[in-house]
């Protein structure tokens, strides 16, 4: 089994993220998809699979996920032309809810701080 170096793996993940960021808006058009932003790419050590984590603004995450999954094969073929490597990883899209979770946590903290200030002023 051929192993790749962690640095090469990360460089390839970064390149895939840059290329997909350019390809997705061209391949997936329509206002119902909102703005899709790629958060990160995780490659398996054998480079056979790539988990593509994304967020979406202005659309339902499930709708964007379905559209990305439907175009995964097409995006894979476009990546093959861009990357010029022997094996391009199979793309697996995953919605990244960490940004939404962070916003919710921030709101909760703001409410708690505001509540503390109200309690102190009494």
Short mmCIF file of C-alpha atoms in Angstrom, two decimals:
data_model
loop_
_atom_site.label_atom_id
_atom_site.label_comp_id
_atom_site.label_asym_id
_atom_site.label_seq_id
_atom_site.Cartn_x
_atom_site.Cartn_y
_atom_site.Cartn_z
CA UNK A 1 0.00 0.00 0.00
CA UNK A 2 1.34 3.41 -0.99
CA UNK A 3 1.31 6.03 1.75
CA UNK A 4 1.39 9.75 1.15
CA UNK A 5 3.10 12.27 3.37
CA UNK A 6 0.86 14.35 5.64
CA UNK A 7 2.15 17.51 3.99
CA UNK A 8 1.26 16.29 0.52
CA UNK A 9 -2.13 15.19 1.78
CA UNK A 10 -2.82 18.67 3.23
CA UNK A 11 -1.52 20.46 0.12
CA UNK A 12 -3.79 18.35 -2.05
CA UNK A 13 -6.77 18.98 0.26
CA UNK A 14 -6.09 22.73 0.08
CA UNK A 15 -5.84 22.60 -3.72
CA UNK A 16 -9.08 20.62 -4.00
CA UNK A 17 -10.79 23.18 -1.77
CA UNK A 18 -9.55 26.08 -3.93
CA UNK A 19 -10.57 24.36 -7.16
CA UNK A 20 -14.00 23.31 -5.87
CA UNK A 21 -14.61 26.85 -4.60
CA UNK A 22 -14.28 28.01 -8.21
CA UNK A 23 -16.10 25.07 -9.81
CA UNK A 24 -19.17 24.84 -7.57
CA UNK A 25 -20.65 28.26 -8.43
CA UNK A 26 -20.31 27.44 -12.13
CA UNK A 27 -21.72 23.91 -11.84
CA UNK A 28 -24.55 24.74 -9.42
CA UNK A 29 -26.53 27.77 -10.43
CA UNK A 30 -29.74 29.08 -9.04
CA UNK A 31 -30.91 31.40 -6.32
CA UNK A 32 -32.50 28.51 -4.41
CA UNK A 33 -29.00 27.15 -3.60
CA UNK A 34 -27.81 30.26 -1.78
CA UNK A 35 -24.13 30.87 -1.19
CA UNK A 36 -22.18 27.66 -0.64
CA UNK A 37 -18.89 28.06 1.21
CA UNK A 38 -16.37 25.27 1.62
CA UNK A 39 -15.10 25.00 5.19
CA UNK A 40 -12.57 22.18 4.88
CA UNK A 41 -11.57 19.03 3.05
CA UNK A 42 -10.49 15.80 4.75
CA UNK A 43 -8.69 13.24 2.60
CA UNK A 44 -8.28 9.58 3.43
CA UNK A 45 -4.61 8.50 3.65
CA UNK A 46 -4.89 6.63 0.35
CA UNK A 47 -6.43 9.75 -1.30
CA UNK A 48 -9.40 7.70 -2.51
CA UNK A 49 -12.07 9.74 -0.71
CA UNK A 50 -12.54 13.37 0.23
CA UNK A 51 -15.01 14.63 2.82
CA UNK A 52 -16.03 18.11 1.72
CA UNK A 53 -17.48 20.18 4.57
CA UNK A 54 -19.59 23.16 3.55
CA UNK A 55 -21.92 25.81 4.90
CA UNK A 56 -24.69 27.59 3.06
CA UNK A 57 -26.15 31.05 3.42
CA UNK A 58 -29.59 31.92 2.10
CA UNK A 59 -30.80 28.38 1.42
CA UNK A 60 -31.78 25.19 3.17
CA UNK A 61 -28.74 23.02 3.94
CA UNK A 62 -30.60 19.87 2.88
CA UNK A 63 -31.37 21.39 -0.54
CA UNK A 64 -27.74 22.44 -1.05
CA UNK A 65 -26.49 19.02 0.09
CA UNK A 66 -28.79 17.25 -2.38
CA UNK A 67 -27.62 19.48 -5.23
CA UNK A 68 -23.97 18.91 -4.36
CA UNK A 69 -24.46 15.15 -4.14
CA UNK A 70 -26.19 15.12 -7.52
CA UNK A 71 -23.27 17.01 -9.11
CA UNK A 72 -20.51 15.13 -7.25
CA UNK A 73 -19.59 13.00 -10.29
CA UNK A 74 -19.50 16.03 -12.58
CA UNK A 75 -17.39 17.99 -10.08
CA UNK A 76 -15.08 14.97 -9.80
CA UNK A 77 -14.54 14.95 -13.56
CA UNK A 78 -13.83 18.71 -13.57
CA UNK A 79 -11.34 18.25 -10.73
CA UNK A 80 -9.61 15.50 -12.70
CA UNK A 81 -8.97 18.03 -15.48
CA UNK A 82 -7.70 20.66 -13.02
CA UNK A 83 -5.47 18.57 -10.78
CA UNK A 84 -3.56 16.44 -13.28
CA UNK A 85 -3.06 13.60 -10.80
CA UNK A 86 -3.54 9.90 -11.30
CA UNK A 87 -6.35 9.41 -8.80
CA UNK A 88 -8.81 12.15 -7.89
CA UNK A 89 -10.66 11.40 -4.65
CA UNK A 90 -14.36 10.56 -4.69
CA UNK A 91 -16.23 13.53 -3.24
CA UNK A 92 -18.50 13.13 -0.22
CA UNK A 93 -20.32 16.31 0.82
CA UNK A 94 -21.21 17.02 4.46
CA UNK A 95 -23.02 20.04 5.87
CA UNK A 96 -20.92 21.73 8.57
CA UNK A 97 -23.23 23.01 11.29
CA UNK A 98 -20.38 24.27 13.49
CA UNK A 99 -20.84 27.88 12.31
CA UNK A 100 -24.53 27.83 13.23
CA UNK A 101 -23.66 26.18 16.53
CA UNK A 102 -21.09 28.91 17.21
CA UNK A 103 -23.63 31.65 16.49
CA UNK A 104 -26.13 30.03 18.86
CA UNK A 105 -23.48 29.73 21.58
CA UNK A 106 -22.53 33.38 21.09
CA UNK A 107 -26.18 34.43 21.44
CA UNK A 108 -26.50 32.39 24.64
CA UNK A 109 -23.36 34.00 26.07
CA UNK A 110 -24.62 37.47 25.13
CA UNK A 111 -27.94 36.77 26.89
CA UNK A 112 -26.14 35.49 30.00
CA UNK A 113 -23.87 38.57 30.13
CA UNK A 114 -26.86 40.86 29.61
CA UNK A 115 -28.72 39.06 32.39
CA UNK A 116 -25.71 39.48 34.71
CA UNK A 117 -25.57 43.21 33.97
CA UNK A 118 -29.29 43.57 34.75
CA UNK A 119 -28.85 41.64 38.03
CA UNK A 120 -25.88 43.82 39.05
CA UNK A 121 -27.73 47.06 38.37
CA UNK A 122 -30.61 46.09 40.69
#
